[in-house]
Short mmCIF file of C-alpha atoms and ligand atoms in Angstrom, two decimals:
data_model
loop_
_atom_site.label_atom_id
_atom_site.label_comp_id
_atom_site.label_asym_id
_atom_site.label_seq_id
_atom_site.Cartn_x
_atom_site.Cartn_y
_atom_site.Cartn_z
CA MET A 1 77.93 85.27 111.21
CA SER A 2 77.98 83.73 114.58
CA LYS A 3 77.29 85.67 117.75
CA ASP A 4 79.77 86.76 119.89
CA THR A 5 77.58 86.06 123.25
CA ILE A 6 75.53 82.65 122.34
CA ASN A 7 73.69 81.42 124.47
CA THR A 8 75.59 77.70 124.12
CA VAL A 9 73.56 74.87 126.25
CA THR A 10 76.21 72.28 126.04
CA SER A 11 75.23 69.28 126.73
CA CYS A 12 76.93 65.74 126.07
CA CYS A 13 76.26 65.78 123.07
CA ASP A 14 78.00 69.22 121.34
CA ASP A 15 81.35 69.54 120.95
CA PHE A 16 82.09 72.75 122.95
CA ASP A 17 85.16 73.35 124.44
CA PRO A 18 85.26 75.99 127.53
CA GLU A 19 88.71 77.23 127.52
CA SER A 20 88.04 78.48 123.35
CA LEU A 21 87.04 81.42 122.20
CA PHE A 22 84.37 81.67 120.07
CA PRO A 23 85.07 83.02 116.34
CA ASP A 24 83.85 86.65 116.63
CA GLN A 25 86.21 87.23 120.49
CA ALA A 26 88.97 86.15 118.50
CA ARG A 27 88.72 88.07 115.83
CA ALA A 28 87.47 91.04 118.50
CA ARG A 29 90.99 90.56 120.71
CA ILE A 30 93.01 90.15 118.01
CA GLN A 31 92.06 94.13 116.59
CA ASP A 32 91.94 95.30 120.25
CA LEU A 33 96.14 94.23 120.68
CA LEU A 34 96.83 94.95 117.19
CA LYS A 35 97.81 98.99 116.25
CA PRO A 36 98.25 99.81 112.87
CA VAL A 37 101.47 100.84 111.14
CA THR A 38 102.03 104.43 111.04
CA GLY A 39 104.82 104.27 108.09
CA THR A 40 103.55 105.68 104.76
CA GLU A 41 105.09 106.14 101.28
CA SER A 42 104.18 107.63 97.86
CA CYS A 43 103.17 105.39 95.73
CA PRO A 44 103.35 105.78 91.63
CA LEU A 45 99.27 105.18 89.96
CA ARG A 46 99.31 101.79 88.95
CA ASP A 47 101.69 99.98 92.14
CA SER A 48 99.01 101.51 94.26
CA LEU A 49 95.95 98.50 93.25
CA ASN A 50 95.71 96.72 96.62
CA ARG A 51 97.21 98.83 98.76
CA VAL A 52 95.36 100.55 101.69
CA LEU A 53 94.86 104.72 101.05
CA SER A 54 96.51 107.15 103.74
CA GLU A 55 95.32 110.29 102.68
CA ASP A 56 92.17 111.41 101.54
CA ILE A 57 91.90 112.31 97.54
CA VAL A 58 90.26 115.88 96.75
CA SER A 59 89.40 116.34 93.83
CA GLY A 60 91.94 119.86 91.87
CA ILE A 61 89.46 119.88 89.22
CA ASP A 62 85.43 119.26 87.92
CA VAL A 63 85.29 116.72 86.03
CA PRO A 64 84.14 116.23 83.60
CA SER A 65 85.55 119.30 83.15
CA GLY A 66 83.53 121.22 81.09
CA THR A 67 79.91 120.53 79.54
CA ASN A 68 79.42 118.30 76.88
CA SER A 69 77.49 116.38 74.87
CA ALA A 70 76.66 112.83 76.09
CA MET A 71 75.38 111.29 72.51
CA ASP A 72 75.84 111.88 68.75
CA GLY A 73 73.38 114.50 67.57
CA TYR A 74 73.33 118.23 67.45
CA ALA A 75 73.68 121.34 70.17
CA VAL A 76 70.85 123.24 70.32
CA HIS A 77 69.40 126.52 71.86
CA ALA A 78 66.27 124.80 74.72
CA ALA A 79 64.63 128.11 73.35
CA ASP A 80 64.07 126.31 70.08
CA LEU A 81 62.84 123.39 70.91
CA PRO A 82 59.00 123.33 69.22
CA GLU A 83 56.29 122.78 72.01
CA SER A 84 54.60 120.06 69.13
CA GLY A 85 55.73 119.43 65.43
CA THR A 86 59.22 120.53 64.11
CA ARG A 87 61.34 123.20 63.30
CA THR A 88 63.67 123.89 61.07
CA LEU A 89 67.46 124.84 61.95
CA LYS A 90 70.42 126.10 60.83
CA LEU A 91 73.93 124.26 60.68
CA VAL A 92 76.32 126.44 61.55
CA GLY A 93 79.49 124.19 62.04
CA THR A 94 81.01 120.59 64.06
CA SER A 95 82.06 120.32 67.31
CA PHE A 96 84.29 117.24 67.50
CA ALA A 97 85.39 115.61 71.37
CA GLY A 98 88.95 117.41 71.88
CA LYS A 99 87.97 119.41 68.87
CA PRO A 100 85.56 122.29 70.01
CA TYR A 101 83.56 124.34 68.20
CA ASN A 102 84.57 128.08 69.32
CA GLY A 103 82.24 130.08 66.98
CA PRO A 104 78.88 131.86 68.01
CA VAL A 105 75.88 129.71 67.83
CA ASN A 106 72.37 132.07 67.26
CA ARG A 107 68.50 131.40 67.89
CA SER A 108 67.15 129.22 65.20
CA GLU A 109 71.05 127.49 64.64
CA CYS A 110 72.26 125.10 65.80
CA VAL A 111 75.80 122.62 65.59
CA ARG A 112 76.87 119.17 64.32
CA ILE A 113 78.14 117.59 67.68
CA MET A 114 79.90 114.26 69.04
CA THR A 115 79.75 112.57 71.90
CA GLY A 116 82.39 113.92 74.54
CA ALA A 117 82.74 117.14 72.58
CA LEU A 118 81.91 120.46 74.65
CA LEU A 119 78.89 122.14 73.55
CA PRO A 120 79.53 125.69 72.21
CA ASP A 121 78.10 128.61 74.12
CA GLY A 122 75.10 129.52 74.31
CA THR A 123 74.10 125.98 73.32
CA ASP A 124 71.99 123.64 76.46
CA THR A 125 70.54 120.32 74.54
CA VAL A 126 71.64 118.18 72.45
CA VAL A 127 69.51 116.62 69.85
CA ILE A 128 70.64 112.87 68.67
CA GLN A 129 71.53 112.34 65.41
CA GLU A 130 68.62 109.45 65.11
CA ARG A 131 65.82 112.32 65.36
CA VAL A 132 66.12 115.34 63.15
CA GLU A 133 66.03 114.85 59.32
CA ARG A 134 69.21 116.56 57.49
CA GLU A 135 68.42 118.05 54.36
CA GLY A 136 71.89 120.14 53.05
CA ASP A 137 72.28 122.41 56.12
CA ASP A 138 69.41 122.43 57.28
CA ILE A 139 68.34 120.60 60.64
CA ARG A 140 64.73 119.48 61.20
CA ILE A 141 63.93 118.94 64.23
CA GLY A 142 60.55 117.37 66.10
CA ALA A 143 59.37 117.78 69.81
CA ASP A 144 60.53 114.72 71.44
CA THR A 145 63.50 116.22 72.66
CA ARG A 146 63.26 118.49 76.55
CA ALA A 147 65.61 120.90 77.27
CA GLY A 148 68.68 119.81 79.30
CA ASP A 149 68.47 116.24 77.01
CA ASN A 150 72.10 114.33 76.70
CA VAL A 151 74.08 116.50 78.17
CA ARG A 152 76.52 115.70 80.65
CA ASN A 153 77.04 119.47 83.38
CA ALA A 154 80.93 119.74 84.22
CA GLY A 155 81.33 118.59 87.91
CA GLU A 156 79.07 115.86 87.34
CA ASP A 157 80.59 113.72 88.50
CA ILE A 158 82.90 114.96 90.70
CA ALA A 159 83.30 118.28 91.98
CA ARG A 160 86.21 120.67 92.95
CA GLY A 161 87.34 120.51 96.28
CA GLU A 162 85.44 117.59 96.57
CA THR A 163 87.18 114.57 98.73
CA VAL A 164 86.15 111.47 96.68
CA LEU A 165 87.97 108.67 98.14
CA HIS A 166 88.46 108.63 101.80
CA LYS A 167 92.11 106.97 103.79
CA GLY A 168 91.77 103.62 105.23
CA ILE A 169 90.56 102.06 101.91
CA CYS A 170 91.88 99.21 99.43
CA LEU A 171 92.70 100.84 96.66
CA THR A 172 90.42 98.71 93.12
CA ALA A 173 90.44 99.03 89.99
CA ALA A 174 88.19 101.47 89.60
CA ASP A 175 89.95 103.65 92.32
CA LEU A 176 93.16 104.28 90.01
CA GLY A 177 90.76 104.99 87.34
CA LEU A 178 88.91 107.51 89.33
CA ILE A 179 92.82 109.11 90.20
CA ALA A 180 93.67 109.08 86.96
CA SER A 181 90.04 110.89 85.93
CA LEU A 182 92.09 113.45 88.53
CA GLY A 183 95.37 113.86 86.96
CA ILE A 184 97.47 112.79 89.85
CA PRO A 185 100.35 110.65 89.15
CA SER A 186 100.50 109.31 92.74
CA VAL A 187 98.74 108.38 96.00
CA GLN A 188 100.52 107.88 100.18
CA VAL A 189 99.73 104.75 101.27
CA THR A 190 100.54 102.86 104.31
CA ARG A 191 103.94 101.07 104.12
CA ARG A 192 104.28 97.21 102.99
CA LEU A 193 103.70 94.91 105.76
CA ARG A 194 106.34 92.41 106.03
CA VAL A 195 105.53 88.97 106.75
CA ALA A 196 107.27 85.50 107.44
CA PHE A 197 106.09 82.27 107.35
CA PHE A 198 107.50 78.94 107.81
CA SER A 199 105.73 75.20 108.12
CA THR A 200 106.87 73.03 110.32
CA GLY A 201 106.77 69.67 110.24
CA ASP A 202 109.95 66.44 109.99
CA GLU A 203 107.56 65.12 107.08
CA LEU A 204 107.15 67.63 104.85
CA ARG A 205 109.59 67.85 101.80
CA SER A 206 109.58 70.62 99.20
CA ILE A 207 109.05 70.36 95.67
CA GLY A 208 112.08 68.94 93.66
CA GLU A 209 112.62 66.69 96.29
CA PRO A 210 111.94 62.87 96.66
CA LEU A 211 108.71 61.36 98.50
CA GLU A 212 109.82 58.19 100.79
CA ASP A 213 107.11 56.58 102.88
CA GLY A 214 105.40 58.85 104.73
CA ALA A 215 106.70 61.93 103.77
CA ILE A 216 104.11 64.59 101.79
CA TYR A 217 105.18 67.52 99.79
CA ASP A 218 104.77 70.94 102.03
CA SER A 219 101.53 73.02 100.13
CA ASN A 220 101.25 75.20 103.02
CA ARG A 221 103.91 77.61 102.07
CA TYR A 222 102.18 78.05 99.09
CA THR A 223 98.54 78.46 99.49
CA LEU A 224 100.21 81.44 102.10
CA TYR A 225 101.82 82.74 99.57
CA GLY A 226 98.53 83.00 97.03
CA MET A 227 96.65 84.52 100.28
CA LEU A 228 99.35 86.99 101.17
CA GLN A 229 101.09 88.14 97.46
CA ARG A 230 96.58 89.16 96.71
CA LEU A 231 97.30 91.58 100.03
CA ASN A 232 100.32 92.83 98.53
CA VAL A 233 102.04 92.64 101.33
CA GLU A 234 106.40 91.63 101.20
CA ILE A 235 106.85 88.04 101.52
CA ILE A 236 109.77 86.55 103.44
CA ASP A 237 109.60 81.99 103.07
CA LEU A 238 111.73 80.59 105.54
CA GLY A 239 111.41 77.44 104.15
CA VAL A 240 110.39 74.07 106.56
CA VAL A 241 111.55 74.13 110.00
CA ARG A 242 112.18 70.71 111.56
CA ASP A 243 110.89 69.55 114.50
CA THR A 244 112.58 70.63 117.34
CA VAL A 245 112.98 72.68 119.87
CA ALA A 246 115.76 74.14 119.01
CA ALA A 247 115.19 74.61 115.13
CA THR A 248 111.50 76.17 115.95
CA GLU A 249 113.13 78.67 118.40
CA GLN A 250 115.88 79.60 116.05
CA ALA A 251 113.23 80.39 112.98
CA PHE A 252 110.71 82.78 115.56
CA HIS A 253 114.16 84.76 116.17
CA GLU A 254 114.95 84.70 111.97
CA ALA A 255 111.53 85.42 111.62
CA ALA A 256 110.94 87.92 114.39
CA ASP A 257 114.32 89.91 113.57
CA ALA A 258 112.87 90.41 109.93
CA ALA A 259 109.17 90.29 110.11
CA ASP A 260 106.00 92.76 111.49
CA VAL A 261 103.68 90.25 111.69
CA ILE A 262 104.57 85.83 111.85
CA ILE A 263 103.04 83.42 110.56
CA THR A 264 103.25 79.39 110.78
CA SER A 265 101.96 76.67 109.88
CA GLY A 266 101.64 72.76 111.63
CA GLY A 267 102.30 71.51 115.62
CA VAL A 268 99.54 73.75 117.14
CA SER A 269 98.20 70.74 118.58
CA VAL A 270 98.43 68.26 121.37
CA GLY A 271 100.81 65.89 119.79
CA GLU A 272 104.42 65.24 120.39
CA ALA A 273 106.12 66.68 118.03
CA ASP A 274 104.25 70.22 118.34
CA TYR A 275 106.30 73.00 119.71
CA ILE A 276 105.39 75.70 118.52
CA LYS A 277 102.78 76.53 121.73
CA ASP A 278 105.54 75.86 124.15
CA VAL A 279 108.67 78.01 122.68
CA LEU A 280 106.04 80.98 122.05
CA GLN A 281 105.60 80.13 125.60
CA ASP A 282 109.12 81.04 126.33
CA ILE A 283 110.54 83.10 123.93
CA GLY A 284 107.44 85.33 123.26
CA LYS A 285 103.65 85.43 124.43
CA VAL A 286 100.51 83.04 124.01
CA ASP A 287 97.92 85.39 123.92
CA PHE A 288 95.20 82.79 122.85
CA TRP A 289 95.20 79.09 121.57
CA LYS A 290 92.25 77.85 120.80
CA VAL A 291 89.11 78.89 118.94
CA ALA A 292 85.54 76.86 119.31
CA MET A 293 85.26 76.38 115.07
CA LYS A 294 86.19 74.06 111.99
CA PRO A 295 88.60 73.51 111.22
CA GLY A 296 91.07 75.42 112.76
CA ARG A 297 90.45 74.91 116.52
CA PRO A 298 94.20 74.53 117.78
CA LEU A 299 94.64 78.53 116.27
CA THR A 300 97.26 79.97 118.28
CA PHE A 301 97.70 83.93 118.66
CA GLY A 302 100.59 86.21 120.23
CA THR A 303 103.93 87.75 120.04
CA VAL A 304 107.27 88.02 119.58
CA GLY A 305 109.25 90.72 120.37
CA ASP A 306 107.25 93.29 118.46
CA ALA A 307 105.99 90.62 115.79
CA TRP A 308 101.97 89.27 116.19
CA PHE A 309 102.21 86.15 116.03
CA PHE A 310 99.64 83.53 114.14
CA GLY A 311 100.41 79.40 114.27
CA LEU A 312 97.70 78.18 111.40
CA PRO A 313 97.23 74.72 112.72
CA GLY A 314 99.06 72.49 109.93
CA ASN A 315 96.12 70.63 107.86
CA PRO A 316 95.57 72.33 104.80
CA VAL A 317 91.96 73.42 104.88
CA SER A 318 92.62 74.55 108.34
CA VAL A 319 95.09 76.78 107.59
CA MET A 320 93.00 78.73 104.59
CA VAL A 321 90.12 79.12 106.96
CA THR A 322 92.30 80.39 109.93
CA PHE A 323 93.87 82.54 107.23
CA TYR A 324 90.79 84.31 106.21
CA GLN A 325 89.07 84.67 108.82
CA PHE A 326 92.07 85.77 111.11
CA VAL A 327 95.20 86.50 109.51
CA GLN A 328 93.78 88.68 106.77
CA PRO A 329 91.33 91.04 108.56
CA ALA A 330 94.38 91.13 111.10
CA LEU A 331 96.39 92.07 108.27
CA ARG A 332 94.30 94.83 106.91
CA TYR A 333 93.74 96.57 110.33
CA LEU A 334 97.05 96.71 110.35
CA MET A 335 97.69 98.31 106.92
CA GLY A 336 95.49 100.24 108.27
CA GLN A 337 91.92 99.28 106.27
CA HIS A 338 88.83 100.26 107.78
CA GLU A 339 86.73 98.21 106.52
CA CYS A 340 89.08 94.76 107.28
CA GLU A 341 86.04 91.62 108.03
CA PRO A 342 84.68 89.09 105.36
CA VAL A 343 81.61 89.90 103.54
CA THR A 344 78.88 87.67 104.28
CA VAL A 345 75.56 87.20 102.27
CA SER A 346 72.04 84.41 102.58
CA VAL A 347 70.86 82.13 100.50
CA PRO A 348 69.49 79.03 100.34
CA CYS A 349 71.38 75.76 100.54
CA LEU A 350 70.78 73.26 97.67
CA SER A 351 73.07 70.71 100.23
CA SER A 352 72.52 68.72 103.03
CA LEU A 353 74.87 69.96 105.71
CA LYS A 354 76.34 67.73 109.28
CA LYS A 355 77.10 69.67 111.97
CA ARG A 356 77.87 69.41 115.62
CA PRO A 357 76.75 72.08 117.80
CA GLY A 358 79.25 73.72 120.02
CA ARG A 359 81.82 75.52 117.17
CA VAL A 360 81.09 77.49 113.82
CA GLU A 361 81.88 75.39 111.18
CA TYR A 362 83.34 76.81 107.80
CA GLN A 363 82.56 74.42 105.29
CA ARG A 364 83.68 74.88 101.75
CA GLY A 365 80.82 75.74 99.10
CA VAL A 366 80.12 77.19 95.80
CA LEU A 367 77.75 79.97 95.22
CA ALA A 368 75.91 79.57 91.48
CA ARG A 369 72.72 80.29 90.28
CA ASP A 370 70.53 77.44 91.27
CA ASP A 371 67.46 75.82 87.98
CA SER A 372 64.97 78.54 88.72
CA GLY A 373 68.01 81.12 87.82
CA ARG A 374 68.07 82.03 91.80
CA MET A 375 72.00 82.83 93.79
CA ALA A 376 72.05 79.49 95.86
CA VAL A 377 74.60 77.60 97.80
CA ARG A 378 75.88 73.63 97.69
CA LYS A 379 78.59 71.76 99.52
CA THR A 380 81.69 70.78 97.74
CA GLY A 381 82.04 67.34 98.51
CA ALA A 382 83.76 65.77 101.77
CA GLN A 383 84.86 68.18 104.23
CA GLY A 384 88.39 67.00 105.78
CA SER A 385 90.04 68.99 107.27
CA GLY A 386 93.34 67.99 104.75
CA ILE A 387 91.25 67.62 101.39
CA LEU A 388 92.20 70.86 99.80
CA THR A 389 90.03 69.88 96.89
CA SER A 390 87.58 71.06 98.75
CA MET A 391 88.96 74.51 98.82
CA SER A 392 90.24 74.62 95.56
CA ARG A 393 86.29 73.59 93.85
CA ALA A 394 84.70 76.50 96.24
CA ASN A 395 83.71 80.12 95.83
CA CYS A 396 82.47 80.72 99.29
CA PHE A 397 82.86 79.23 102.76
CA ILE A 398 79.51 78.46 103.89
CA VAL A 399 79.37 79.88 107.99
CA LEU A 400 77.24 77.60 110.31
CA SER A 401 76.82 79.40 113.81
CA ILE A 402 78.17 77.59 116.85
CA ASP A 403 74.18 76.80 117.20
CA SER A 404 73.63 75.19 114.25
CA GLU A 405 73.33 72.03 113.85
CA GLY A 406 73.65 71.97 110.45
CA ALA A 407 71.07 72.67 107.22
CA ALA A 408 68.54 70.58 105.28
CA PRO A 409 67.92 71.27 101.50
CA GLY A 410 65.80 74.81 101.29
CA ASP A 411 67.45 76.23 104.93
CA VAL A 412 68.73 79.37 103.83
CA VAL A 413 72.65 80.25 105.29
CA ASP A 414 75.43 82.62 105.92
CA VAL A 415 77.75 82.57 103.02
CA GLN A 416 81.17 84.50 102.69
CA PRO A 417 82.64 84.79 99.12
CA PHE A 418 85.92 84.85 98.32
CA TYR A 419 86.65 87.16 96.11
CA GLY A 420 85.32 90.87 95.53
CA ILE A 421 84.58 91.91 91.62
CA VAL A 422 86.48 95.11 91.57
P1 LIG B 501 99.92 68.92 113.03
O1 LIG B 501 99.12 70.49 113.32
O2 LIG B 501 101.69 69.89 112.74
O3 LIG B 501 100.03 67.74 113.41
O4 LIG B 501 99.62 68.84 111.17
C1 LIG B 501 98.31 68.53 111.19
C2 LIG B 501 98.15 68.00 109.94
O5 LIG B 501 98.56 68.88 108.44
C3 LIG B 501 99.33 66.69 109.34
O6 LIG B 501 98.84 65.48 108.39
C4 LIG B 501 100.00 67.33 108.85
O7 LIG B 501 101.37 66.42 107.92
C5 LIG B 501 99.42 68.15 107.87
N1 LIG B 501 100.33 69.34 107.23
C6 LIG B 501 100.94 69.64 108.72
N2 LIG B 501 101.89 71.13 107.08
C7 LIG B 501 101.21 70.70 106.32
C8 LIG B 501 102.31 71.72 105.34
N3 LIG B 501 103.01 72.49 105.49
N4 LIG B 501 101.87 70.91 103.77
C9 LIG B 501 100.82 69.95 103.97
N5 LIG B 501 100.51 69.69 104.92
C10 LIG B 501 101.00 69.14 106.31
MG1 LIG B 502 103.70 68.90 112.37
#
């Protein structure tokens, strides 16, 4: 990951622009300004996947609720376990999961028991069925089981009164199961964020329209849709906006009325048809507009009325890089999530990577096992900011710090995997 303060030696051959923020500075600046939303709502458990929990979850019960068997076998008194040789116990009944044995079990007696079945009163150890010899009701056990073996104690996973989940986490499949195991049907989560986005560009056509010379299909609204969908926000797609000041202003107003956050793509460079920054200056506020990174340098951040504004560059890869680096952590933070930053791990690189100092680069990589079975990363091929296949083939970013001059095969590099596994 890049550093916050960097001793960049600016020279004639690096790409550092003194007006730019470093990515970590930009991220910190955004987080300083944002205020998490305060609204919460009750959400049925199934619908709470990928929502941010706004209450602590405290268990009202022990899990498991009763002491039970971890194996199929025979429940015995530990005092009956032989120190050596064997001992024969009398079988007096069976305990099934959901249908316990309720009778007494005296010394020298045992009960057939299934996995998950409650241990009958008095017994405290399970001898697994493969370790006994059975003749009718005579059960011969050996000296290879210790007191307490193969038993799951009540409250062993979760004790009554324990806080199992803290507010501020994004709920995973495992969390849904955990909450269900406590018998809780619904949870409090922060309200969904409303996120409006639109594309800018006279060259853009929507799917279904003919493509004349120089026109291209709008792909950014689809990548944005996909990335926002995974965050479980309310999506407001405002379509394609023409490259005029009037159309841009109108779209800004419409978006600010409808949403907590506005995301645009394109129109933030210094070309003659790039109006986003000027319009933001006129009807809102520009906080910063350049980040020392590649791709994604002309990222623009500010506010329009009460809405937060992210002006992403137009190139399809730049959109995804700036979204994952800045917008996603910001949206998570606004939804009250505590850990919002991408996870970074270090692995050897199999490719040769070119880079100039002066900016952080986010190249696209495939994280996989190398020939000797160790995790390593290789780049996905051509890395131009318009080459969307480089993203589609990738499963991680390779992050090269400001001062880095690239990497040779065998060098260790930082990578950010795209998705978690839970
Ligand atoms: P701009 O920042 O508006 O100059 O756009 C930079 C590049 O990204 C240009 O080549 C645009 O044609 C392209 N681009 C802009 N918006 C989109 C979009 N929504 N889908 C695909 N390409 C786009
Ligand atoms: Mg444009």
